[in-house]
XYZ file of N, CA and C in Angstrom:
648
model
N -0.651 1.638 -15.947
C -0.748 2.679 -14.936
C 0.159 2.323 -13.761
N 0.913 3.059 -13.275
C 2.056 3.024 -12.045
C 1.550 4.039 -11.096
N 2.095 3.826 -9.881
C 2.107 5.041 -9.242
C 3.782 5.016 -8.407
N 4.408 6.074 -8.193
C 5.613 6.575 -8.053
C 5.804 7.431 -6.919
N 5.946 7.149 -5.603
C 5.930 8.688 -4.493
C 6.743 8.818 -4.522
N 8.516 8.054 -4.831
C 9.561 9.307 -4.392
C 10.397 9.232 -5.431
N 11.217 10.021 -5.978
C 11.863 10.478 -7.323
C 12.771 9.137 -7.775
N 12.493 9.230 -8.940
C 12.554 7.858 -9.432
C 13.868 8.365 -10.563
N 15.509 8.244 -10.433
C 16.167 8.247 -11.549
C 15.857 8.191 -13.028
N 15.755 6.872 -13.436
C 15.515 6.489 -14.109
C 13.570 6.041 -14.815
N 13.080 6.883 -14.463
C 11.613 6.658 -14.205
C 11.541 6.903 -16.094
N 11.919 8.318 -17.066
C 11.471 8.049 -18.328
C 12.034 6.667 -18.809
N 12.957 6.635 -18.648
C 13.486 5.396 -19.582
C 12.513 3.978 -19.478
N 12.408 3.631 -17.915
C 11.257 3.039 -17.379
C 10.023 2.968 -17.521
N 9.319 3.716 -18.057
C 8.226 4.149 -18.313
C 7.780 3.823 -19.997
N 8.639 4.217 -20.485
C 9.107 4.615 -22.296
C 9.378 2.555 -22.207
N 10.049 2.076 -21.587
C 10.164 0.578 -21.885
C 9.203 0.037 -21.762
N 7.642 -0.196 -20.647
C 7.559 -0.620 -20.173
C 5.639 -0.176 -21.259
N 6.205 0.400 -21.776
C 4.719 1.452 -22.769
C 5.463 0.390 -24.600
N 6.609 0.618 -24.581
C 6.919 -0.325 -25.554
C 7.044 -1.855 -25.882
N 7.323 -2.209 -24.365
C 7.003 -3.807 -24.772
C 5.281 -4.207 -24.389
N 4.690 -3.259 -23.714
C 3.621 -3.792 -24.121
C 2.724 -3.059 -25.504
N 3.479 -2.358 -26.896
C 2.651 -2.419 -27.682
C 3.604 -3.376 -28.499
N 4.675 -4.178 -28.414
C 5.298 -5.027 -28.993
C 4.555 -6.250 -28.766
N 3.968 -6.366 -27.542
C 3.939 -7.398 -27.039
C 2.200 -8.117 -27.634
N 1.373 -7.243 -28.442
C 0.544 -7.066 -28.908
C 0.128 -8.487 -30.306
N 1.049 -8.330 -30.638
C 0.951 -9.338 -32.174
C 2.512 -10.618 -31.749
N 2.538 -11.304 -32.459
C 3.431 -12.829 -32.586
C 3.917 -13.014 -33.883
N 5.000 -13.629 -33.845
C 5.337 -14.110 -35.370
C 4.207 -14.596 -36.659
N 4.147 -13.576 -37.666
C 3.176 -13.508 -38.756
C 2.462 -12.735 -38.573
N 2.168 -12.269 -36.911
C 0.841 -11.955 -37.395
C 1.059 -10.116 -37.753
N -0.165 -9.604 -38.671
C -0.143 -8.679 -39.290
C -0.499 -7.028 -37.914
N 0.701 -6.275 -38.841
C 0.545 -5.174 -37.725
C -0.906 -4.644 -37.671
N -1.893 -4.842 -38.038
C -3.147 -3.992 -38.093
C -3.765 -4.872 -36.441
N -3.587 -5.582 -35.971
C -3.366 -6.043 -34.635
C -3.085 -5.172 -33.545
N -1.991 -4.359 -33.940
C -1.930 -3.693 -33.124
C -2.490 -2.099 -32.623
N -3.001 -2.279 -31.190
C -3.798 -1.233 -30.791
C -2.841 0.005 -29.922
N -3.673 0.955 -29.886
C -3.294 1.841 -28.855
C -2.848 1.984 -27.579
N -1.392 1.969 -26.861
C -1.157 1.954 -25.488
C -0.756 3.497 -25.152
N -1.040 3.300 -23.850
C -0.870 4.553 -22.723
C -0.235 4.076 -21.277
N 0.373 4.988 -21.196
C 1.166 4.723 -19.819
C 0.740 6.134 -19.107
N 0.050 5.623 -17.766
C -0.080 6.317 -17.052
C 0.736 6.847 -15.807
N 1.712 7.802 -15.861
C 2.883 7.541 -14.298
C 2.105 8.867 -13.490
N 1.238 8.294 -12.441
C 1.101 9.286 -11.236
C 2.140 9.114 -10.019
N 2.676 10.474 -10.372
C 3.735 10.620 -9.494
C 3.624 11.740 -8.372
N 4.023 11.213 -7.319
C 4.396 11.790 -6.342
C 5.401 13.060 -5.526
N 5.871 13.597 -6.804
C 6.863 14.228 -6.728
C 7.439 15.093 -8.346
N 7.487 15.961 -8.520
C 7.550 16.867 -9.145
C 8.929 16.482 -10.633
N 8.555 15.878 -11.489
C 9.378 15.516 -12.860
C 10.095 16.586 -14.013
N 8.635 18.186 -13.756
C 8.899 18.904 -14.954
C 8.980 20.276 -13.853
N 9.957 20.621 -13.454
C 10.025 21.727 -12.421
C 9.856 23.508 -13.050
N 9.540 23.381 -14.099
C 9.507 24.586 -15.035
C 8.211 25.364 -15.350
N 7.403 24.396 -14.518
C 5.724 24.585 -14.788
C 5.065 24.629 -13.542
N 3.994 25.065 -13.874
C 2.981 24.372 -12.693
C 2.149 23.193 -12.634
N 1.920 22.718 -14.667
C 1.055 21.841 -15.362
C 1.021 20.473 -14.620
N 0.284 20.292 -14.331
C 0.098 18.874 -13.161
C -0.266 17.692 -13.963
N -0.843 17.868 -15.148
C -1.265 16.755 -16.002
C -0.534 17.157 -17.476
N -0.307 16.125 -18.065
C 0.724 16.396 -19.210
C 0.205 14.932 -20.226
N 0.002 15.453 -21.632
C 0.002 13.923 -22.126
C 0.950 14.349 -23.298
N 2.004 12.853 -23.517
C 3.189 13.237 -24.856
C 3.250 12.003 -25.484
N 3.310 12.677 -26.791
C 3.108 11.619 -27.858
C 3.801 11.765 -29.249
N 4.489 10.922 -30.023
C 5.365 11.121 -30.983
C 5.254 12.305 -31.942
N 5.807 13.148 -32.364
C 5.102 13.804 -32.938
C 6.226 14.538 -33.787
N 6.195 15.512 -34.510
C 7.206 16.441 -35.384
C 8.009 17.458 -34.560
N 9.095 17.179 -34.584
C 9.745 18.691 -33.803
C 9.549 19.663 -34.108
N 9.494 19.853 -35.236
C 9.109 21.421 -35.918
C 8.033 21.990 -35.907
N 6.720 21.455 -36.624
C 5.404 21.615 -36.868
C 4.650 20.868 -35.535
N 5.444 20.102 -34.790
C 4.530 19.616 -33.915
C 3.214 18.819 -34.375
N 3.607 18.072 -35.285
C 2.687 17.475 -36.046
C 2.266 15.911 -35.441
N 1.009 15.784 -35.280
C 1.303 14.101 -34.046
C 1.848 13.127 -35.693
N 2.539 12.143 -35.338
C 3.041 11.315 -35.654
C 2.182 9.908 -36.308
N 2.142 9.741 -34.819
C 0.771 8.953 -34.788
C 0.258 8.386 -32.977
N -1.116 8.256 -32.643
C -1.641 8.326 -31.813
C -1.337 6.866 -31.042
N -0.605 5.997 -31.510
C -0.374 4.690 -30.628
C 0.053 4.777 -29.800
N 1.186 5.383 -29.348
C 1.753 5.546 -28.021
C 1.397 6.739 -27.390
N 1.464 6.771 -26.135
C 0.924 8.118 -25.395
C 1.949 8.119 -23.927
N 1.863 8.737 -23.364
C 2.233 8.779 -22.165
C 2.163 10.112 -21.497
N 0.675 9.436 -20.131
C 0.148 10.603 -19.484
C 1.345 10.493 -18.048
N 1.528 12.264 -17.898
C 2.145 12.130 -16.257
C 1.441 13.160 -15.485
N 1.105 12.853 -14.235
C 0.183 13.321 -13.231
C 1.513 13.597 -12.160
N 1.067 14.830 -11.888
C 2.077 15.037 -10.607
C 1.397 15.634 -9.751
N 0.865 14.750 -8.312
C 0.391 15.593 -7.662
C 1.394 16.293 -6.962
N 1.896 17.163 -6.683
C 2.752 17.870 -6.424
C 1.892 19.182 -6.516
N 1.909 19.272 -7.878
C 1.616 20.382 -8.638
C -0.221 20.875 -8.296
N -1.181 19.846 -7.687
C -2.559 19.829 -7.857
C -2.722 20.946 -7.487
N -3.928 22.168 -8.191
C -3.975 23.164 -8.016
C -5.438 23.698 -6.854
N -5.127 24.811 -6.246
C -5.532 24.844 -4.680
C -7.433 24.457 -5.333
N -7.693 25.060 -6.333
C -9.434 25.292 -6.885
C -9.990 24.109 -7.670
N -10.688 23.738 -7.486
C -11.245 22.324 -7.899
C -12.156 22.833 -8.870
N -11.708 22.445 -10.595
C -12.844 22.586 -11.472
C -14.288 20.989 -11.422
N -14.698 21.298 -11.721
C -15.640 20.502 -11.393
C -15.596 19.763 -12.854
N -15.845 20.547 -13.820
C -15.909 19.777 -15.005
C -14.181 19.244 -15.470
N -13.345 19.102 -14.822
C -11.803 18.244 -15.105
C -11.660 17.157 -14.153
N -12.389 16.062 -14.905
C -12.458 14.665 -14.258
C -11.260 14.310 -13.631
N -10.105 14.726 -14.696
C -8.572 13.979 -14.275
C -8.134 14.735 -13.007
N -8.245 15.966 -12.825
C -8.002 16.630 -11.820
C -8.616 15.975 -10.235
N -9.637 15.611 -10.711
C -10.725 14.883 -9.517
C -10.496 13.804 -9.150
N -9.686 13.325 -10.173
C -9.024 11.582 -9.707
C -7.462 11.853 -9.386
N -7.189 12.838 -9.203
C -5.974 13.308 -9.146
C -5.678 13.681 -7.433
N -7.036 14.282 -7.382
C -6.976 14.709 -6.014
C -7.437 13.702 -5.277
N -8.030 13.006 -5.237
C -8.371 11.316 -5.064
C -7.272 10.720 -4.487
N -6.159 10.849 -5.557
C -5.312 9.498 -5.291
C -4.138 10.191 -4.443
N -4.237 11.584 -4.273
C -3.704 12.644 -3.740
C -3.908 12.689 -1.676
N -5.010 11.918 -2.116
C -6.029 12.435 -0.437
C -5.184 11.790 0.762
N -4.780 12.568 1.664
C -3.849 11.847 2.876
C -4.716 11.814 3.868
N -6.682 12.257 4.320
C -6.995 10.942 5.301
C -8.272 11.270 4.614
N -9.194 10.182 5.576
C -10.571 10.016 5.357
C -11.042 10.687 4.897
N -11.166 11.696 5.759
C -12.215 12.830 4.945
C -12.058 13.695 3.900
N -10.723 13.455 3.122
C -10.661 14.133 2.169
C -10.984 12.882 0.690
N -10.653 11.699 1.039
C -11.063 10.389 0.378
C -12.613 10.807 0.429
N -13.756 11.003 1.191
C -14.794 11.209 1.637
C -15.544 12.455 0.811
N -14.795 13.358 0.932
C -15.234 14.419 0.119
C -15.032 14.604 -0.997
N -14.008 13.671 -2.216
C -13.998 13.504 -3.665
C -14.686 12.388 -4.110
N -15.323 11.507 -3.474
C -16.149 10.718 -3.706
C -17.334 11.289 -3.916
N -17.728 12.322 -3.022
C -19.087 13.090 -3.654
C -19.027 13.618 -4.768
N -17.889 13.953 -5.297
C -17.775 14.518 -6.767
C -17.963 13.699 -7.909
N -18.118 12.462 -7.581
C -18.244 11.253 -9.204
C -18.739 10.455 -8.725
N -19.477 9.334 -9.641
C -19.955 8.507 -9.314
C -18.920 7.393 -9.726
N -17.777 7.326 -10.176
C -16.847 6.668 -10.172
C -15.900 6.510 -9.114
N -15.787 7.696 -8.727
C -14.924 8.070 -7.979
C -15.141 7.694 -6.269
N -16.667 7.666 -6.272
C -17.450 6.907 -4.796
C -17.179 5.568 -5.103
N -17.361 4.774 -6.370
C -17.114 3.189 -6.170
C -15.787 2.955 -6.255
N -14.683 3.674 -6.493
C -13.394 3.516 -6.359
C -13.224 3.818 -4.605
N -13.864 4.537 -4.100
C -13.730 4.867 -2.809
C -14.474 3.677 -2.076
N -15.261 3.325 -2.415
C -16.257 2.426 -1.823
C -15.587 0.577 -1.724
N -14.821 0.586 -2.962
C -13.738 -0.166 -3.035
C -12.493 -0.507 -2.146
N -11.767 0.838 -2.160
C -11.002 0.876 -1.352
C -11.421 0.421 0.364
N -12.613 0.907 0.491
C -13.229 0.852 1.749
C -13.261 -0.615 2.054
N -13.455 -1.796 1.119
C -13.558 -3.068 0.919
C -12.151 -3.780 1.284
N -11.527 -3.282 0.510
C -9.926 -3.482 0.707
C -9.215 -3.260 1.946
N -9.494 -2.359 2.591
C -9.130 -1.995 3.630
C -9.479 -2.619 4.981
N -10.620 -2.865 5.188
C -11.516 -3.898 6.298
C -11.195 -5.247 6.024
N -11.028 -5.455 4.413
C -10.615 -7.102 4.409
C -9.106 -7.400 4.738
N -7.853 -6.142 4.508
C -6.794 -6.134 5.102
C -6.929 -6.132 6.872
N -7.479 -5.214 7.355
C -7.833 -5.409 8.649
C -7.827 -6.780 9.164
N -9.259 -7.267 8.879
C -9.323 -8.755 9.030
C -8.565 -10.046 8.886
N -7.775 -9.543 7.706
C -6.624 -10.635 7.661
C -5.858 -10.545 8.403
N -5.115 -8.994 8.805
C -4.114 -8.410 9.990
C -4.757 -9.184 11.077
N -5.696 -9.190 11.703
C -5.933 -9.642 13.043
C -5.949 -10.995 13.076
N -6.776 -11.352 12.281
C -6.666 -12.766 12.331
C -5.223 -13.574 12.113
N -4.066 -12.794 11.595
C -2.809 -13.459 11.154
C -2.232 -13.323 12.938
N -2.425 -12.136 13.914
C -2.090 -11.618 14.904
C -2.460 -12.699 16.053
N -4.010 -13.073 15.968
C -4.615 -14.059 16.431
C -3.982 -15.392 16.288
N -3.831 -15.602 15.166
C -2.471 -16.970 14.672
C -1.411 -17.393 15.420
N -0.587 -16.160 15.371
C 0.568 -15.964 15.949
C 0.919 -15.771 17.308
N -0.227 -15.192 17.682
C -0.506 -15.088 19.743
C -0.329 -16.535 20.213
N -1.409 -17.360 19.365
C -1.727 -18.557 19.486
C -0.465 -19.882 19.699
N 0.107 -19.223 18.745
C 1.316 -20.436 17.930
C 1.948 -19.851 18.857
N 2.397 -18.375 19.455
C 3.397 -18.462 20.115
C 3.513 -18.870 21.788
N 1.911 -18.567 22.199
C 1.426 -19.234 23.299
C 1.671 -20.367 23.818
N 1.469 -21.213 22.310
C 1.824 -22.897 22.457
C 3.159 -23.125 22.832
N 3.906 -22.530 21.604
C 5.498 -23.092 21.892
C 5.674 -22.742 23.179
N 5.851 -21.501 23.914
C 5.919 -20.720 25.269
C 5.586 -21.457 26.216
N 4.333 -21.761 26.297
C 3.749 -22.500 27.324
C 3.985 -23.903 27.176
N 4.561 -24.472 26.351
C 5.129 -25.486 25.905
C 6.835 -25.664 26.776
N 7.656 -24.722 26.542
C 9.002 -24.676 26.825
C 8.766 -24.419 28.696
N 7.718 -23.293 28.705
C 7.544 -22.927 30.048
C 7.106 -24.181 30.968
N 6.517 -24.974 30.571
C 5.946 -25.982 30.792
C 7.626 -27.124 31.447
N 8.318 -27.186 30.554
C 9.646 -27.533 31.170
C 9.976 -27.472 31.961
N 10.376 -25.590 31.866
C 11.155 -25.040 32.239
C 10.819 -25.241 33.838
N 9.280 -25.057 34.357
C 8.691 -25.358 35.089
C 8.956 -26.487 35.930
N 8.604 -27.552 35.368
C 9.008 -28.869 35.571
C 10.327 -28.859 36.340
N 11.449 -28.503 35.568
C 12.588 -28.529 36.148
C 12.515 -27.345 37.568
N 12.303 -26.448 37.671
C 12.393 -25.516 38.657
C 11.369 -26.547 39.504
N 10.742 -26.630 39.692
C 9.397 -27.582 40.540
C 10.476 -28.359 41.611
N 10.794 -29.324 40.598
C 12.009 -30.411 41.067
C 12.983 -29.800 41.845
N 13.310 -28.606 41.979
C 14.022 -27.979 42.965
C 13.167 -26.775 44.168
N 12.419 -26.015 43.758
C 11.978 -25.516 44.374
C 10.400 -25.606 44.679
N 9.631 -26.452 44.272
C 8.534 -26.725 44.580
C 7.628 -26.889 43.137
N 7.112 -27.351 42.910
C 6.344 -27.516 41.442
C 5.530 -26.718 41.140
N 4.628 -26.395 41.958
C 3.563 -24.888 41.867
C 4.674 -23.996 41.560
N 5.252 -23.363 42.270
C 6.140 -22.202 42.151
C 6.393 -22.335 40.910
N 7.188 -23.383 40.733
C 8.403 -23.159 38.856
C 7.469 -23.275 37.668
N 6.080 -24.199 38.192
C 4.949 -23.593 36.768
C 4.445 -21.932 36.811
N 4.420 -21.787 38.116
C 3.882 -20.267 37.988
C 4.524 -19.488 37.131
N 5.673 -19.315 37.737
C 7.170 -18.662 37.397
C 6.941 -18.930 35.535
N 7.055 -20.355 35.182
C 7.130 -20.585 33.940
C 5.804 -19.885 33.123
N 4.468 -19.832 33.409
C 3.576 -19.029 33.022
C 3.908 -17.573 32.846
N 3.930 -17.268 34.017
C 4.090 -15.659 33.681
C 5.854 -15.212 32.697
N 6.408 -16.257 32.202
C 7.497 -16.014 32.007
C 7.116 -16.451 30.576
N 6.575 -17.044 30.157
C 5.950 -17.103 28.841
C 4.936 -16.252 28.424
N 4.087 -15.865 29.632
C 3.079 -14.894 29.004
C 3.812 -13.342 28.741
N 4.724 -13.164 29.377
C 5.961 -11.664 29.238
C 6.438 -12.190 27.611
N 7.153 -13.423 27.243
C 7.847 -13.481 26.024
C 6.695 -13.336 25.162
N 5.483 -14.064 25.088
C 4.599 -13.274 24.311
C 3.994 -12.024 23.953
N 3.731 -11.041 24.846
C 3.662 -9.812 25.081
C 5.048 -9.086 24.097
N 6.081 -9.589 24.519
C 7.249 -8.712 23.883
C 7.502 -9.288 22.380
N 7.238 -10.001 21.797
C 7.441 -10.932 20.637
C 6.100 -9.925 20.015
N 5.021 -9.444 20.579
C 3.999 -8.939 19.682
C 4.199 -7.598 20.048
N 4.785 -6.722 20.937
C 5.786 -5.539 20.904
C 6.267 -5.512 19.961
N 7.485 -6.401 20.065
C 8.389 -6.040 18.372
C 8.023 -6.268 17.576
N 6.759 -6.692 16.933
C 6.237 -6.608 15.535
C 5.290 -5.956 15.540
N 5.449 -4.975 16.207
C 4.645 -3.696 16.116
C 3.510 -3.776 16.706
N 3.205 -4.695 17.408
C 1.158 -4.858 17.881
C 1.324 -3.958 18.956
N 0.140 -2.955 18.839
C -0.096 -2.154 20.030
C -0.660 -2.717 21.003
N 0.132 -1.779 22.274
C -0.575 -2.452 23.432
C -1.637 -2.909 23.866
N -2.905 -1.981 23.051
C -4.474 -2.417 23.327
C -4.444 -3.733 22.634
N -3.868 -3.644 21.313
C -4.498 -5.044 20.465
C -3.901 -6.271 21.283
N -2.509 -6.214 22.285
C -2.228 -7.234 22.750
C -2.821 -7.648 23.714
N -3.260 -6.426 24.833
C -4.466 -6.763 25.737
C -5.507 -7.421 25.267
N -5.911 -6.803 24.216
C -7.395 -7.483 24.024
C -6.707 -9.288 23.385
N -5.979 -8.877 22.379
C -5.470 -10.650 22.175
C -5.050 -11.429 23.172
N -4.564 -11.065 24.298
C -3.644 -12.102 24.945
C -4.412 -12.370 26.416
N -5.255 -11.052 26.918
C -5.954 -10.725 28.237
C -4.766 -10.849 29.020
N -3.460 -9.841 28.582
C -2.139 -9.352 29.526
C -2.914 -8.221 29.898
N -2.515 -7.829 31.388
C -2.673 -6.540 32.023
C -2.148 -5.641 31.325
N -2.366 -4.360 31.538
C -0.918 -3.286 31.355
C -0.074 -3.675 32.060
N -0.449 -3.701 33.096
C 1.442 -3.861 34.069
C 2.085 -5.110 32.905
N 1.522 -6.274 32.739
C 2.555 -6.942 32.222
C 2.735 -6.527 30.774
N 2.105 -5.648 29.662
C 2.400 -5.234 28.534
C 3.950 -4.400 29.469
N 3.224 -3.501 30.101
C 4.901 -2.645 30.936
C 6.395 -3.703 30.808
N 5.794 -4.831 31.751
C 6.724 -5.028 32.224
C 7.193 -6.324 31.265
N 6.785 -6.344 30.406
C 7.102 -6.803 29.295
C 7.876 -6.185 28.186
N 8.023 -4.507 28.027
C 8.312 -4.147 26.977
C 9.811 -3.462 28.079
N 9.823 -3.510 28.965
C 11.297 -3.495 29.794
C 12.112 -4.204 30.032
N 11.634 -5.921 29.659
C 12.747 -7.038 29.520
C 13.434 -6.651 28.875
């Protein structure tokens, strides 16, 4: 199973390889083809493959050109395009329901196909898991890095200090060196995107100095 949001060149060929080495990949030297089982490739895509239709779900499988006769059922390959998902929700077309699922652009629409399955709530309920434990790692990596960069900063500032002191008074050139490290921190978690609240709350910078930090 893949998923695909923006038009992919080469996506059959890709797809068709990738469905064949894993039913190749099935049995080893000697061993007998009755080993080998049934694969499916699932490509939910993001963007519209068969522009001639409206058909949003499609499954293709070897079969007779003429009579359309299946071939045989080992290989398959389903394609989902939400693109195509249609405005009325049958209730009894599961695939449609996981379709619109993986379709959903915020909460509450994640929220409201979860009431439709009981699969479809622990896939949601999942995600919900995934998401808070990404959170948590995000902050805590943020927390890391405030930290580490605090040190070095207040480390160099700490110098830098030192030396200014020796000329202009020692209080002064640590001050100077503080707030001149606490600005390079502020802007170091600017450019990697940390919003201003999360740096307030990480760093206990004012606004004025998030400001006057993101104007160096």
């Amino acid at each position: 199973m893949e998923m695909q949001a923006y038009p992919f060149g080469q996506w059959d060929a890709r797809s068709l390889f990738y469905l064949s080495k894993m039913y190749t990949d099935q049995i080893g030297r000697g061993d007998p083809y009755t080993k080998l089982k049934k694969c499916i490739h699932v490509s939910i895509l993001d963007f519209i493959r068969f522009a001639d239709d409206r058909k949003c779900h499609r499954i293709i499988s070897l079969c007779d050109e003429q009579t359309g006769e299946k071939y045989t059922d080992h290989l398959e390959l389903q394609i989902l395009e939400l693109k195509k998902l249609p405005g009325d929700l049958r209730e009894d077309d599961e695939v449609i329901q996981w379709m619109r699922f993986l379709a959903g652009k915020d909460r509450k629409e994640l929220e409201d196909m979860a009431s439709t399955s009981e699969y479809i709530e622990e896939a949601y309920r999942e995600l919900e898991r995934m998401s808070a434990d990404e959170r948590a790692r995000l902050e805590y990596e943020a927390r890391q890095k405030a930290i580490r960069d605090h040190d070095a900063i207040m480390s160099s500032a700490w110098e830098t200090g030192m030396e200014k002191g020796m000329e202009k008074g020692m209080e002064k050139g640590l001050q100077k060196g503080r707030e001149q490290g606490r600005l390079s921190i502020v802007r170091r978690m600017l450019e990697g995107g940390t919003s201003p609240e999360e740096i307030m709350r990480l760093t206990g910078a004012t606004e004025e100095e998030v400001e006057k930090a993101r104007n160096m």
